[in-house]
Amino acid sequence: MSSIRRKITCLLLVLALDLVFLRGMYYSYVQAKDTLFIPVSGDSEEINDGGRKFSGDKQIALTFDDGPDSVYTPQLLNGLRERGVHATFFLLGENVEGREDIVKQMYHDGHLIGSHGYSHIQMGKETVKTACEQIEENNKKIEAIIGKRPQYLRPPYGSWTEELECTIDMTVVMWDVDPLDWKSQNAKKVVRHIVKNVEPGDIILLHDVFPTSVEAALEAIDALIKQGYTFVTVDELLVD
Ligand SMILES: [Zn+2]
């Protein structure tokens, strides 16, 4: 009897160890998947997005695409100001139209202003001429407001090619953590994703055109400050 019991105990132990091992494999897969960026076209390794400045600090960068929004961006700016946090905004030319004051406020508050192109097109699928015109149009628009040309570009959908890289003298900025805020529009879910997956040196992708994203950003900031993280703009994180 005792021998059978021993065998059963042994078997259960092996099964338990297997489960722990498989669970570990699953989570490392999920995490790797999260940080893996698959561009619509082009090779992410070739994109000028790899160099990060070494820092012993737990520095991370929040980035916001698609804005400004006339309601949610000012709410976000207020929340960031209250917390003394700087972020990076990749503005869409179409949305800048008529919201110049918000852009001025953003710049005045010390945030970094980057470009997301004029309209939300997949630049990697356009001709070089069209992509360049899109970028140039938005750069001019932003320069007219803040007196400075944007140096950092986030192409919509991360769609980019090496060919464009040679033509455009801007630093292309992708991301490490994508909580898919636009998809779930669920603040709690977005906060959970960010807090669980973020690591020092990471760039987080959000969109300041949804109330849930603004709520999530501010909640995530509060949670991560408690964990010792500090927030910087992408130019402070990237090596040009
Ligand atoms: Zn976008």
Tab-separated table of C-alpha atoms and ligand atoms in Angstrom:
chain	number	residue	atom	x	y	z
A	1	MET	CA	0.000	0.000	0.000
A	2	SER	CA	2.629	2.466	1.075
A	3	SER	CA	4.575	1.786	-2.143
A	4	ILE	CA	1.483	2.566	-4.278
A	5	ARG	CA	0.843	5.687	-2.227
A	6	ARG	CA	4.449	6.720	-2.781
A	7	LYS	CA	4.081	6.202	-6.538
A	8	ILE	CA	0.866	8.245	-6.629
A	9	THR	CA	2.507	11.030	-4.608
A	10	CYS	CA	5.450	10.964	-7.005
A	11	LEU	CA	3.157	11.119	-10.037
A	12	LEU	CA	1.185	14.044	-8.587
A	13	LEU	CA	4.409	15.878	-7.849
A	14	VAL	CA	5.629	15.416	-11.439
A	15	LEU	CA	2.269	16.649	-12.775
A	16	ALA	CA	2.360	19.691	-10.490
A	17	LEU	CA	5.903	20.543	-11.604
A	18	ASP	CA	4.835	20.219	-15.246
A	19	LEU	CA	1.950	22.604	-14.686
A	20	VAL	CA	4.212	25.162	-13.038
A	21	PHE	CA	6.676	24.822	-15.920
A	22	LEU	CA	3.966	25.164	-18.606
A	23	ARG	CA	2.451	28.152	-16.825
A	24	GLY	CA	5.864	29.833	-16.751
A	25	MET	CA	6.328	29.107	-20.459
A	26	TYR	CA	2.890	30.568	-21.212
A	27	TYR	CA	3.502	33.800	-19.326
A	28	SER	CA	6.925	34.357	-20.844
A	29	TYR	CA	5.292	33.814	-24.250
A	30	VAL	CA	2.539	36.325	-23.494
A	31	GLN	CA	5.091	38.873	-22.302
A	32	ALA	CA	7.367	38.346	-25.279
A	33	LYS	CA	4.377	38.691	-27.579
A	34	ASP	CA	3.435	41.950	-25.927
A	35	THR	CA	6.786	43.562	-26.453
A	36	LEU	CA	7.201	42.163	-29.932
A	37	PHE	CA	6.494	44.814	-32.485
A	38	ILE	CA	5.384	43.679	-35.891
A	39	PRO	CA	5.344	46.575	-38.333
A	40	VAL	CA	2.857	46.549	-41.192
A	41	SER	CA	5.810	46.666	-43.538
A	42	GLY	CA	9.547	46.920	-43.146
A	43	ASP	CA	11.753	45.270	-40.603
A	44	SER	CA	11.565	46.610	-37.074
A	45	GLU	CA	15.243	45.778	-36.530
A	46	GLU	CA	16.165	48.169	-39.294
A	47	ILE	CA	14.078	50.992	-37.952
A	48	ASN	CA	15.906	53.646	-36.011
A	49	ASP	CA	14.229	52.784	-32.753
A	50	GLY	CA	16.700	50.572	-30.990
A	51	GLY	CA	19.126	52.819	-29.162
A	52	ARG	CA	18.225	53.593	-25.600
A	53	LYS	CA	20.281	55.649	-23.237
A	54	PHE	CA	21.546	53.621	-20.336
A	55	SER	CA	20.113	54.742	-17.093
A	56	GLY	CA	20.034	53.101	-13.730
A	57	ASP	CA	16.782	54.930	-13.068
A	58	LYS	CA	13.407	53.407	-13.702
A	59	GLN	CA	12.659	55.809	-16.526
A	60	ILE	CA	9.769	55.255	-18.910
A	61	ALA	CA	8.031	57.356	-21.550
A	62	LEU	CA	4.322	57.759	-22.090
A	63	THR	CA	3.421	58.550	-25.689
A	64	PHE	CA	0.052	59.678	-27.022
A	65	ASP	CA	-0.965	59.324	-30.668
A	66	ASP	CA	-3.802	60.727	-32.803
A	67	GLY	CA	-4.491	63.925	-30.831
A	68	PRO	CA	-5.095	66.563	-29.952
A	69	ASP	CA	-8.689	66.037	-28.913
A	70	SER	CA	-10.623	69.158	-27.935
A	71	VAL	CA	-11.994	67.600	-24.713
A	72	TYR	CA	-9.728	64.750	-23.587
A	73	THR	CA	-6.317	66.242	-24.368
A	74	PRO	CA	-6.891	69.271	-22.082
A	75	GLN	CA	-8.062	66.855	-19.348
A	76	LEU	CA	-4.877	64.844	-19.791
A	77	LEU	CA	-2.718	67.974	-19.768
A	78	ASN	CA	-4.299	69.034	-16.463
A	79	GLY	CA	-3.667	65.599	-14.957
A	80	LEU	CA	-0.052	65.540	-16.140
A	81	ARG	CA	0.552	69.053	-14.793
A	82	GLU	CA	-0.868	68.100	-11.385
A	83	ARG	CA	1.546	65.157	-11.251
A	84	GLY	CA	4.546	67.001	-12.666
A	85	VAL	CA	4.828	64.426	-15.463
A	86	HIS	CA	6.033	65.074	-19.004
A	87	ALA	CA	4.890	62.981	-21.961
A	88	THR	CA	5.355	62.838	-25.723
A	89	PHE	CA	2.524	63.663	-28.109
A	90	PHE	CA	2.521	62.476	-31.723
A	91	LEU	CA	0.051	64.888	-33.221
A	92	LEU	CA	-2.088	64.190	-36.249
A	93	GLY	CA	-2.180	67.242	-38.559
A	94	GLU	CA	-5.891	66.837	-39.230
A	95	ASN	CA	-6.629	67.066	-35.517
A	96	VAL	CA	-4.319	70.027	-34.942
A	97	GLU	CA	-6.585	72.120	-37.164
A	98	GLY	CA	-8.606	74.472	-34.906
A	99	ARG	CA	-6.886	73.145	-31.764
A	100	GLU	CA	-3.737	75.239	-31.987
A	101	ASP	CA	-4.230	76.584	-28.460
A	102	ILE	CA	-4.107	73.049	-27.054
A	103	VAL	CA	-0.812	72.451	-28.885
A	104	LYS	CA	0.571	75.708	-27.484
A	105	GLN	CA	-0.461	74.658	-23.977
A	106	MET	CA	1.138	71.246	-24.481
A	107	TYR	CA	4.416	72.838	-25.559
A	108	HIS	CA	4.260	75.415	-22.791
A	109	ASP	CA	3.781	72.615	-20.229
A	110	GLY	CA	7.074	71.051	-21.316
A	111	HIS	CA	5.823	68.039	-23.258
A	112	LEU	CA	7.639	66.831	-26.348
A	113	ILE	CA	5.702	67.359	-29.557
A	114	GLY	CA	6.215	64.825	-32.292
A	115	SER	CA	4.406	64.089	-35.535
A	116	HIS	CA	1.968	61.334	-36.520
A	117	GLY	CA	1.713	62.673	-40.084
A	118	TYR	CA	-1.054	64.809	-41.473
A	119	SER	CA	-3.739	62.179	-41.950
A	120	HIS	CA	-3.827	58.640	-40.595
A	121	ILE	CA	-2.289	56.773	-43.530
A	122	GLN	CA	-0.025	53.720	-43.720
A	123	MET	CA	3.107	55.518	-44.851
A	124	GLY	CA	4.915	52.289	-45.656
A	125	LYS	CA	2.292	51.540	-48.303
A	126	GLU	CA	2.366	54.978	-49.912
A	127	THR	CA	4.902	56.325	-52.377
A	128	VAL	CA	7.875	58.077	-50.822
A	129	LYS	CA	6.537	61.332	-52.295
A	130	THR	CA	3.131	61.001	-50.606
A	131	ALA	CA	4.616	59.979	-47.267
A	132	CYS	CA	7.075	62.889	-47.360
A	133	GLU	CA	4.349	65.371	-48.268
A	134	GLN	CA	2.248	64.111	-45.353
A	135	ILE	CA	5.124	64.516	-42.939
A	136	GLU	CA	6.166	67.892	-44.322
A	137	GLU	CA	2.631	69.282	-44.143
A	138	ASN	CA	2.307	68.376	-40.494
A	139	ASN	CA	5.809	69.608	-39.639
A	140	LYS	CA	4.987	73.005	-41.143
A	141	LYS	CA	1.703	73.139	-39.257
A	142	ILE	CA	3.334	72.339	-35.930
A	143	GLU	CA	6.247	74.707	-36.581
A	144	ALA	CA	3.804	77.534	-37.247
A	145	ILE	CA	2.321	76.994	-33.783
A	146	ILE	CA	5.310	76.300	-31.556
A	147	GLY	CA	8.113	77.802	-33.645
A	148	LYS	CA	9.967	74.497	-33.827
A	149	ARG	CA	9.963	71.585	-36.264
A	150	PRO	CA	9.155	68.205	-34.749
A	151	GLN	CA	12.192	65.886	-34.689
A	152	TYR	CA	10.366	62.708	-33.716
A	153	LEU	CA	7.909	60.806	-35.858
A	154	ARG	CA	5.561	57.967	-35.127
A	155	PRO	CA	4.075	56.684	-38.354
A	156	PRO	CA	0.432	55.558	-38.045
A	157	TYR	CA	0.158	51.756	-37.501
A	158	GLY	CA	3.957	51.732	-37.204
A	159	SER	CA	3.944	51.463	-40.994
A	160	TRP	CA	7.392	52.445	-42.213
A	161	THR	CA	10.085	51.388	-44.676
A	162	GLU	CA	13.840	51.694	-44.885
A	163	GLU	CA	13.418	53.759	-48.040
A	164	LEU	CA	11.560	56.413	-46.053
A	165	GLU	CA	14.213	56.287	-43.374
A	166	CYS	CA	16.767	57.594	-45.900
A	167	THR	CA	14.511	60.393	-47.074
A	168	ILE	CA	13.230	61.785	-43.832
A	169	ASP	CA	15.524	63.359	-41.321
A	170	MET	CA	13.483	62.535	-38.261
A	171	THR	CA	13.808	59.903	-35.574
A	172	VAL	CA	11.125	57.250	-35.906
A	173	VAL	CA	9.760	56.186	-32.550
A	174	MET	CA	7.911	52.911	-32.130
A	175	TRP	CA	6.852	51.460	-28.749
A	176	ASP	CA	7.367	48.610	-26.298
A	177	VAL	CA	4.082	48.386	-24.412
A	178	ASP	CA	0.799	48.476	-26.308
A	179	PRO	CA	-2.240	48.108	-24.054
A	180	LEU	CA	-4.600	48.377	-27.079
A	181	ASP	CA	-6.441	51.222	-25.333
A	182	TRP	CA	-8.280	52.151	-28.549
A	183	LYS	CA	-9.685	48.650	-28.775
A	184	SER	CA	-10.870	47.894	-25.253
A	185	GLN	CA	-11.612	51.466	-24.175
A	186	ASN	CA	-11.575	50.012	-20.695
A	187	ALA	CA	-9.453	52.077	-18.293
A	188	LYS	CA	-8.966	49.324	-15.676
A	189	LYS	CA	-7.817	46.833	-18.311
A	190	VAL	CA	-5.386	49.353	-19.805
A	191	VAL	CA	-3.899	50.224	-16.398
A	192	ARG	CA	-3.487	46.515	-15.553
A	193	HIS	CA	-1.720	45.856	-18.848
A	194	ILE	CA	0.697	48.757	-18.446
A	195	VAL	CA	1.556	48.069	-14.807
A	196	LYS	CA	2.058	44.347	-15.477
A	197	ASN	CA	4.232	44.675	-18.578
A	198	VAL	CA	6.270	47.849	-18.226
A	199	GLU	CA	10.024	47.679	-17.665
A	200	PRO	CA	12.606	50.431	-17.187
A	201	GLY	CA	13.420	52.136	-20.492
A	202	ASP	CA	10.066	51.267	-22.079
A	203	ILE	CA	7.926	53.422	-24.332
A	204	ILE	CA	4.189	53.078	-23.741
A	205	LEU	CA	1.649	53.634	-26.513
A	206	LEU	CA	-1.662	55.370	-25.744
A	207	HIS	CA	-4.169	57.591	-27.551
A	208	ASP	CA	-5.417	60.830	-25.975
A	209	VAL	CA	-8.636	60.794	-27.975
A	210	PHE	CA	-10.538	58.456	-25.614
A	211	PRO	CA	-11.722	59.357	-22.082
A	212	THR	CA	-10.775	55.849	-20.911
A	213	SER	CA	-7.196	56.291	-22.158
A	214	VAL	CA	-6.790	59.571	-20.279
A	215	GLU	CA	-8.193	57.981	-17.117
A	216	ALA	CA	-5.905	54.961	-17.571
A	217	ALA	CA	-2.814	57.082	-18.201
A	218	LEU	CA	-3.299	59.061	-14.997
A	219	GLU	CA	-4.062	55.958	-12.933
A	220	ALA	CA	-1.036	54.137	-14.354
A	221	ILE	CA	1.168	57.139	-13.556
A	222	ASP	CA	0.013	57.121	-9.921
A	223	ALA	CA	0.608	53.375	-9.622
A	224	LEU	CA	4.039	53.470	-11.294
A	225	ILE	CA	5.268	56.491	-9.329
A	226	LYS	CA	4.631	54.382	-6.210
A	227	GLN	CA	6.850	51.689	-7.757
A	228	GLY	CA	9.668	54.200	-8.181
A	229	TYR	CA	9.252	54.920	-11.900
A	230	THR	CA	9.894	58.355	-13.341
A	231	PHE	CA	8.419	59.678	-16.567
A	232	VAL	CA	10.516	61.228	-19.302
A	233	THR	CA	9.950	62.313	-22.893
A	234	VAL	CA	11.221	60.015	-25.667
A	235	ASP	CA	14.167	62.295	-26.508
A	236	GLU	CA	15.444	61.675	-22.972
A	237	LEU	CA	15.192	57.919	-23.508
A	238	LEU	CA	16.441	57.452	-27.055
A	239	VAL	CA	19.882	57.752	-28.547
A	240	ASP	CA	19.515	59.671	-31.805
B	1	ZN	ZN	-2.547	56.601	-34.819
